[in-house]
Tab-separated table of C-alpha atoms in Angstrom:
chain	number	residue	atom	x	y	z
A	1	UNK	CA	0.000	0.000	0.000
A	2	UNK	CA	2.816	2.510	0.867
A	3	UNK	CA	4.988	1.506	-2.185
A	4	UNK	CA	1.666	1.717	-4.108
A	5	UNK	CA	1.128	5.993	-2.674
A	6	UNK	CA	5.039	6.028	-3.377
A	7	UNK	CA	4.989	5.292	-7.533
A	8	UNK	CA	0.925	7.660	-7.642
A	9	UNK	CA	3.856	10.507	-6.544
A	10	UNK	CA	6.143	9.530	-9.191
A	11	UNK	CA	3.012	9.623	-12.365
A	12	UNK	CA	3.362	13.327	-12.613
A	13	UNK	CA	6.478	13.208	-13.371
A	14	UNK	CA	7.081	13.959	-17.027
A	15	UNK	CA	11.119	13.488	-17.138
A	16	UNK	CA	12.784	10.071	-17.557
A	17	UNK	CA	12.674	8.440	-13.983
A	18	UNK	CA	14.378	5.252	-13.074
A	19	UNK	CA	14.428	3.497	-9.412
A	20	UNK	CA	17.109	1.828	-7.688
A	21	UNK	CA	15.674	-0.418	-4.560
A	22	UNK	CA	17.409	0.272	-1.364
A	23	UNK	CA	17.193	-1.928	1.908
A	24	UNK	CA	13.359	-0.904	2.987
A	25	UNK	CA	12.142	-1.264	-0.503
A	26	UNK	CA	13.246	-4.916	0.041
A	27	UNK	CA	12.462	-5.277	3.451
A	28	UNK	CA	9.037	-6.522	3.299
A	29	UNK	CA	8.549	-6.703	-0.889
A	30	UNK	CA	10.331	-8.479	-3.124
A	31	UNK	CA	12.653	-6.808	-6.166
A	32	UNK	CA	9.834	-8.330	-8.418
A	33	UNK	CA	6.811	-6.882	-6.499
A	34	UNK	CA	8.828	-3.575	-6.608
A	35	UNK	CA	9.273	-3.105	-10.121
A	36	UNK	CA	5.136	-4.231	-10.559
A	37	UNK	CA	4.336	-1.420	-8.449
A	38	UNK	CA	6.841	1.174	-9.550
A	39	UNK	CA	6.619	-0.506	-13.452
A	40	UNK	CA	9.913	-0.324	-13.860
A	41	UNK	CA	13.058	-3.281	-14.476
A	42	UNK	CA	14.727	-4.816	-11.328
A	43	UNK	CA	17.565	-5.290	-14.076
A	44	UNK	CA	20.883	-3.432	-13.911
A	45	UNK	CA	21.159	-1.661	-17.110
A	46	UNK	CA	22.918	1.289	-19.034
A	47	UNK	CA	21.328	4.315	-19.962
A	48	UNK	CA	22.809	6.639	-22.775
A	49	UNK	CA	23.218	10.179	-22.037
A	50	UNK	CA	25.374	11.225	-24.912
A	51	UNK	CA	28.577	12.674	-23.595
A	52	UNK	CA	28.459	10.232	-20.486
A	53	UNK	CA	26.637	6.763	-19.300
A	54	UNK	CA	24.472	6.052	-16.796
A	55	UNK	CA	24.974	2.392	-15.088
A	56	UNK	CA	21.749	1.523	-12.916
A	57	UNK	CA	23.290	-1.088	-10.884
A	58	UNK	CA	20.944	-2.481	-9.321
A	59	UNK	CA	22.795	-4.570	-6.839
A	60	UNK	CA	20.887	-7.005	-3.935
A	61	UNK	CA	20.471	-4.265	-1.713
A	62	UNK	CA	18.547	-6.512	0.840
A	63	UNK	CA	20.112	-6.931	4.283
A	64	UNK	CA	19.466	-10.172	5.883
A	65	UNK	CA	19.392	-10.558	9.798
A	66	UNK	CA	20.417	-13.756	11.283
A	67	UNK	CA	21.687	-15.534	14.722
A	68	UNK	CA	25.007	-15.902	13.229
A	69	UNK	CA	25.135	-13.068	10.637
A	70	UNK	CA	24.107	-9.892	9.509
A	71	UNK	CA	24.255	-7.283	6.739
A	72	UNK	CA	24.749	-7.263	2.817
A	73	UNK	CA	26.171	-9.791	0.642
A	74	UNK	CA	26.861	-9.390	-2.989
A	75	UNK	CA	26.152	-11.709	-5.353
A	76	UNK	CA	28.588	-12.592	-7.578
A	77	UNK	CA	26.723	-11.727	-10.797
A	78	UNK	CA	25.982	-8.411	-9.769
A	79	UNK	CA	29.822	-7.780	-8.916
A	80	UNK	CA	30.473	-9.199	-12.742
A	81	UNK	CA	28.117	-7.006	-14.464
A	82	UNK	CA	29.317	-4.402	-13.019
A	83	UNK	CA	33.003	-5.183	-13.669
A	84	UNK	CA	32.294	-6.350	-17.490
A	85	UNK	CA	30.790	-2.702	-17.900
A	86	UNK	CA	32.597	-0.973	-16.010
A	87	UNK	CA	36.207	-2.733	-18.007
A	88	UNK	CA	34.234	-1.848	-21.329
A	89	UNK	CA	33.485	1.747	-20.869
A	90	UNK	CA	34.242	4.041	-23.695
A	91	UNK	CA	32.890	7.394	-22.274
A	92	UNK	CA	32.703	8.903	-18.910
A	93	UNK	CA	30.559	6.941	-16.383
A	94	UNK	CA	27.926	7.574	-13.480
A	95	UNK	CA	27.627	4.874	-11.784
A	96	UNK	CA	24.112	4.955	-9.545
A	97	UNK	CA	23.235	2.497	-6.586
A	98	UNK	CA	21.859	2.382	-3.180
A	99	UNK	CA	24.904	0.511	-1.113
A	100	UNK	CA	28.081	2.890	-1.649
A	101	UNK	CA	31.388	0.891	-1.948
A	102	UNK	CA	33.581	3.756	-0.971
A	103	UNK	CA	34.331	2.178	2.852
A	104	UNK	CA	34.350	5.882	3.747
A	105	UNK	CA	34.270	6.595	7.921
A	106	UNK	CA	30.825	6.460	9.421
A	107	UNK	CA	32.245	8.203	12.533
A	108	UNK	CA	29.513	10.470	13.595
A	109	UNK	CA	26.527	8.651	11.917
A	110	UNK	CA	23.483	7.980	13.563
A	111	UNK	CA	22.371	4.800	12.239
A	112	UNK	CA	26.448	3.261	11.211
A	113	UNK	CA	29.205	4.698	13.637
A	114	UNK	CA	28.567	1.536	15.843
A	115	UNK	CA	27.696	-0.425	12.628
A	116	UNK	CA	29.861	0.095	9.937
A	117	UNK	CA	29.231	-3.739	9.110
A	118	UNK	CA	25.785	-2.924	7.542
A	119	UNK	CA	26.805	0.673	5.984
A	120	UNK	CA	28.053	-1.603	2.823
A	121	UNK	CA	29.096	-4.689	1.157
A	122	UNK	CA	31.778	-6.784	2.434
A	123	UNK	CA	32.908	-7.029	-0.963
A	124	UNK	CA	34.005	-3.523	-1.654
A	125	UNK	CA	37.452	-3.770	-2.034
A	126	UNK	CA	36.970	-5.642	-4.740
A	127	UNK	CA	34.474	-3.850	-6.210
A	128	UNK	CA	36.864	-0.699	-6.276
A	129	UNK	CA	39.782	-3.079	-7.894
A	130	UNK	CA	37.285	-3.424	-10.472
A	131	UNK	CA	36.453	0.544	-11.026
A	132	UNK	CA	40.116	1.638	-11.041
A	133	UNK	CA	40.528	-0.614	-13.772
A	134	UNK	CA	38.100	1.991	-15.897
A	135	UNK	CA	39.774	3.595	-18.923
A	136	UNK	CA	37.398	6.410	-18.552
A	137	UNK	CA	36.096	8.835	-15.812
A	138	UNK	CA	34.067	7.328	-13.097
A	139	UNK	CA	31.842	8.861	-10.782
A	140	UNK	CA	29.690	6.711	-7.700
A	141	UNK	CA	26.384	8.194	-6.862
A	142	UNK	CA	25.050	6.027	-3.647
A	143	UNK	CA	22.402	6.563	-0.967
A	144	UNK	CA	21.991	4.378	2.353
A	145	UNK	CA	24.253	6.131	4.732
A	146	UNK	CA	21.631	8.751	5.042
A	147	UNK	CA	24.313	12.100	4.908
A	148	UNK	CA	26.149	13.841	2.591
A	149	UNK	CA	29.799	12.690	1.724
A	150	UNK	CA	32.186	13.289	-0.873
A	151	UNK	CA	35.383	10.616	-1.246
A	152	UNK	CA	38.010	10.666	-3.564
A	153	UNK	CA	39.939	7.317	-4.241
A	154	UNK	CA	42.149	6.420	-6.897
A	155	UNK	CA	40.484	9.563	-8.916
A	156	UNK	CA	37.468	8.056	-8.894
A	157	UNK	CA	34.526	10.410	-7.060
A	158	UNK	CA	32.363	8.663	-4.333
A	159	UNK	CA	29.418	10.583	-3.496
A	160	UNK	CA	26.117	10.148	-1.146
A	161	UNK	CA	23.506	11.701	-0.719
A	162	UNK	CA	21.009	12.693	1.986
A	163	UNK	CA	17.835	10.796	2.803
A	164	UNK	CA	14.588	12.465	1.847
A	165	UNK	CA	13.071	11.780	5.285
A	166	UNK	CA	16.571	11.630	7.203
A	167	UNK	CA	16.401	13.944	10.618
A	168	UNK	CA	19.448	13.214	12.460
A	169	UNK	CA	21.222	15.864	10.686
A	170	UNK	CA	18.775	18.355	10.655
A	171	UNK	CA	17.035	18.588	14.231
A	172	UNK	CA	14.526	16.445	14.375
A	173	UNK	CA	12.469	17.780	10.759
A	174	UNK	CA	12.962	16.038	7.136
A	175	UNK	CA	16.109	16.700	5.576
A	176	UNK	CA	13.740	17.138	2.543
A	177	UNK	CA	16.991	16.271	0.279
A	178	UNK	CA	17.002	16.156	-3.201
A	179	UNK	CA	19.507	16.824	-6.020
A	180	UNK	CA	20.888	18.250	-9.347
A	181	UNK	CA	24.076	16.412	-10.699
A	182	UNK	CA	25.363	18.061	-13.702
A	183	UNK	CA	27.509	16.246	-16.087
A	184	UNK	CA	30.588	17.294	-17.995
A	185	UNK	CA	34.043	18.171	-18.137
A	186	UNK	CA	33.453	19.178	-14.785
A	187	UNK	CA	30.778	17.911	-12.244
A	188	UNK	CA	28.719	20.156	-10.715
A	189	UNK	CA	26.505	18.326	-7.511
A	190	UNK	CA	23.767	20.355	-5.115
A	191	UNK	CA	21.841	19.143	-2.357
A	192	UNK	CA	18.891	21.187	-1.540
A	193	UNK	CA	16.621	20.717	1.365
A	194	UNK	CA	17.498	21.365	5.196
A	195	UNK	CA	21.203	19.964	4.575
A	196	UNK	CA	22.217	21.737	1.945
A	197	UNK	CA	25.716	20.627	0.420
A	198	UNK	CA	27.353	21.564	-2.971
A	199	UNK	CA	30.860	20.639	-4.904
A	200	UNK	CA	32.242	20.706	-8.118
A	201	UNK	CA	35.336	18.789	-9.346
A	202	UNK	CA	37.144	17.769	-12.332
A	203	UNK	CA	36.714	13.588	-12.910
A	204	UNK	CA	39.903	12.187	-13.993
A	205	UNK	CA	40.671	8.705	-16.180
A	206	UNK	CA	44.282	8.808	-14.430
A	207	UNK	CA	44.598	6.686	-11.404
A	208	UNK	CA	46.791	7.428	-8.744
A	209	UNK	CA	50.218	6.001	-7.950
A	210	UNK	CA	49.735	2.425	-5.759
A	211	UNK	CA	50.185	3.019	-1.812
A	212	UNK	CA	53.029	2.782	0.351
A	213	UNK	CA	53.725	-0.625	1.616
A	214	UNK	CA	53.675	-0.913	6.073
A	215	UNK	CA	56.332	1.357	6.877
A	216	UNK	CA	58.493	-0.375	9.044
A	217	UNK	CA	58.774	-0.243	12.698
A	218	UNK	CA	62.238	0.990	13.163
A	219	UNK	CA	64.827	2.726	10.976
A	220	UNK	CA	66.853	0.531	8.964
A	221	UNK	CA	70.797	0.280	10.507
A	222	UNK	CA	73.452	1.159	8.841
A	223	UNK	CA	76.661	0.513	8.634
A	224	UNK	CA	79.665	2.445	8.969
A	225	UNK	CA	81.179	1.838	5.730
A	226	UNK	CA	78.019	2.967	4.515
């Protein structure tokens, strides 16, 4: 019934809309019931935008909750379509999802500083192997951590957003949170609402020199000859 009030908002919409299910959306419905009610593909796919690319990856985004275990899991063939598109890119891409794969600090969230286990997938390491293997620009648009974030790793943007309903940042009232990203040479990305945020930067194909092995503990001797 509440899904059903959600995709009545969405009819007036005249622009191009596409959904990405997030955790709640698959809390109590299935992806298939979701995409009946909001008629639109559970399917990850790409969306042409001229200059750039859209990827919809629509990864499981359901987290499951048991004696032993909790939080996301990946499946394997959403980490592959995502790496086979990803590998294959010949223009700039936007990559848009619910879980973000960044692994950026949740110190200070509400909801994930004393569960950073469920703010995203076990497997994101690997999924960021896979993106810094990109021949083009790459920019991650996520949601589910509920605040507004910018990360920058291996020259490959990380952003997410603000929750439409989220209070925790804003008093008590709705965030109210919604967007404009603008595409180009340079990005251009502002959050309106009650937690307003805004950035622009310059995507980059070039990835960044490897890190530092473990420094080690203790200088080196040397000898007196040398």
């Amino acid at each position: 019934r509440l899904q059903e009030q959600v995709a009545d908002a969405f009819t007036t919409i005249s622009a191009p809309r596409y959904h990405v299910a997030g955790n709640h959306d698959l809390y109590h419905l299935t992806a298939e019931e979701n995409a009946n009610l909001l008629g639109q593909s559970v399917a990850s796919e790409v969306i042409d935008l001229g200059a750039w690319q859209l990827l919809l990856w629509r990864a499981d985004a359901k987290i499951t909750w048991t004696e032993t275990s909790r939080g996301f899991s990946l499946p394997e063939t959403d980490y592959l379509w995502l790496s086979r598109q990803i590998v294959a890119a010949e223009k700039p891409s936007l990559i848009a999802t619910h879980v973000p794969v960044s692994g950026h600090s949740q110190i200070g969230n509400y909801y994930f500083q004393a569960n950073p286990d469920v703010a995203g997938y076990p497997q994101s390491p690997r999924v960021r192997a896979a993106l810094a293997q990109a021949k083009v620009p790459v920019v991650c648009l996520a949601g589910h951590v509920h605040w507004n974030t910018v990360t920058q790793i291996d020259g490959i943007f990380h952003l997410t957003q603000q929750s439409l309903t989220e209070s925790f940042t804003t008093g008590g009232t709705p965030a109210g949170a919604m967007a404009i990203l603008e595409l180009g040479d340079e990005i251009s990305w502002h959050v309106s609402g009650l937690d307003p945020f805004a950035c622009s930067f310059r995507p980059s194909a070039t990835r960044w020199t490897p890190p530092l092995q473990p420094f080690l503990r203790t200088r080196p001797a040397v000898s007196k000859e040398g």
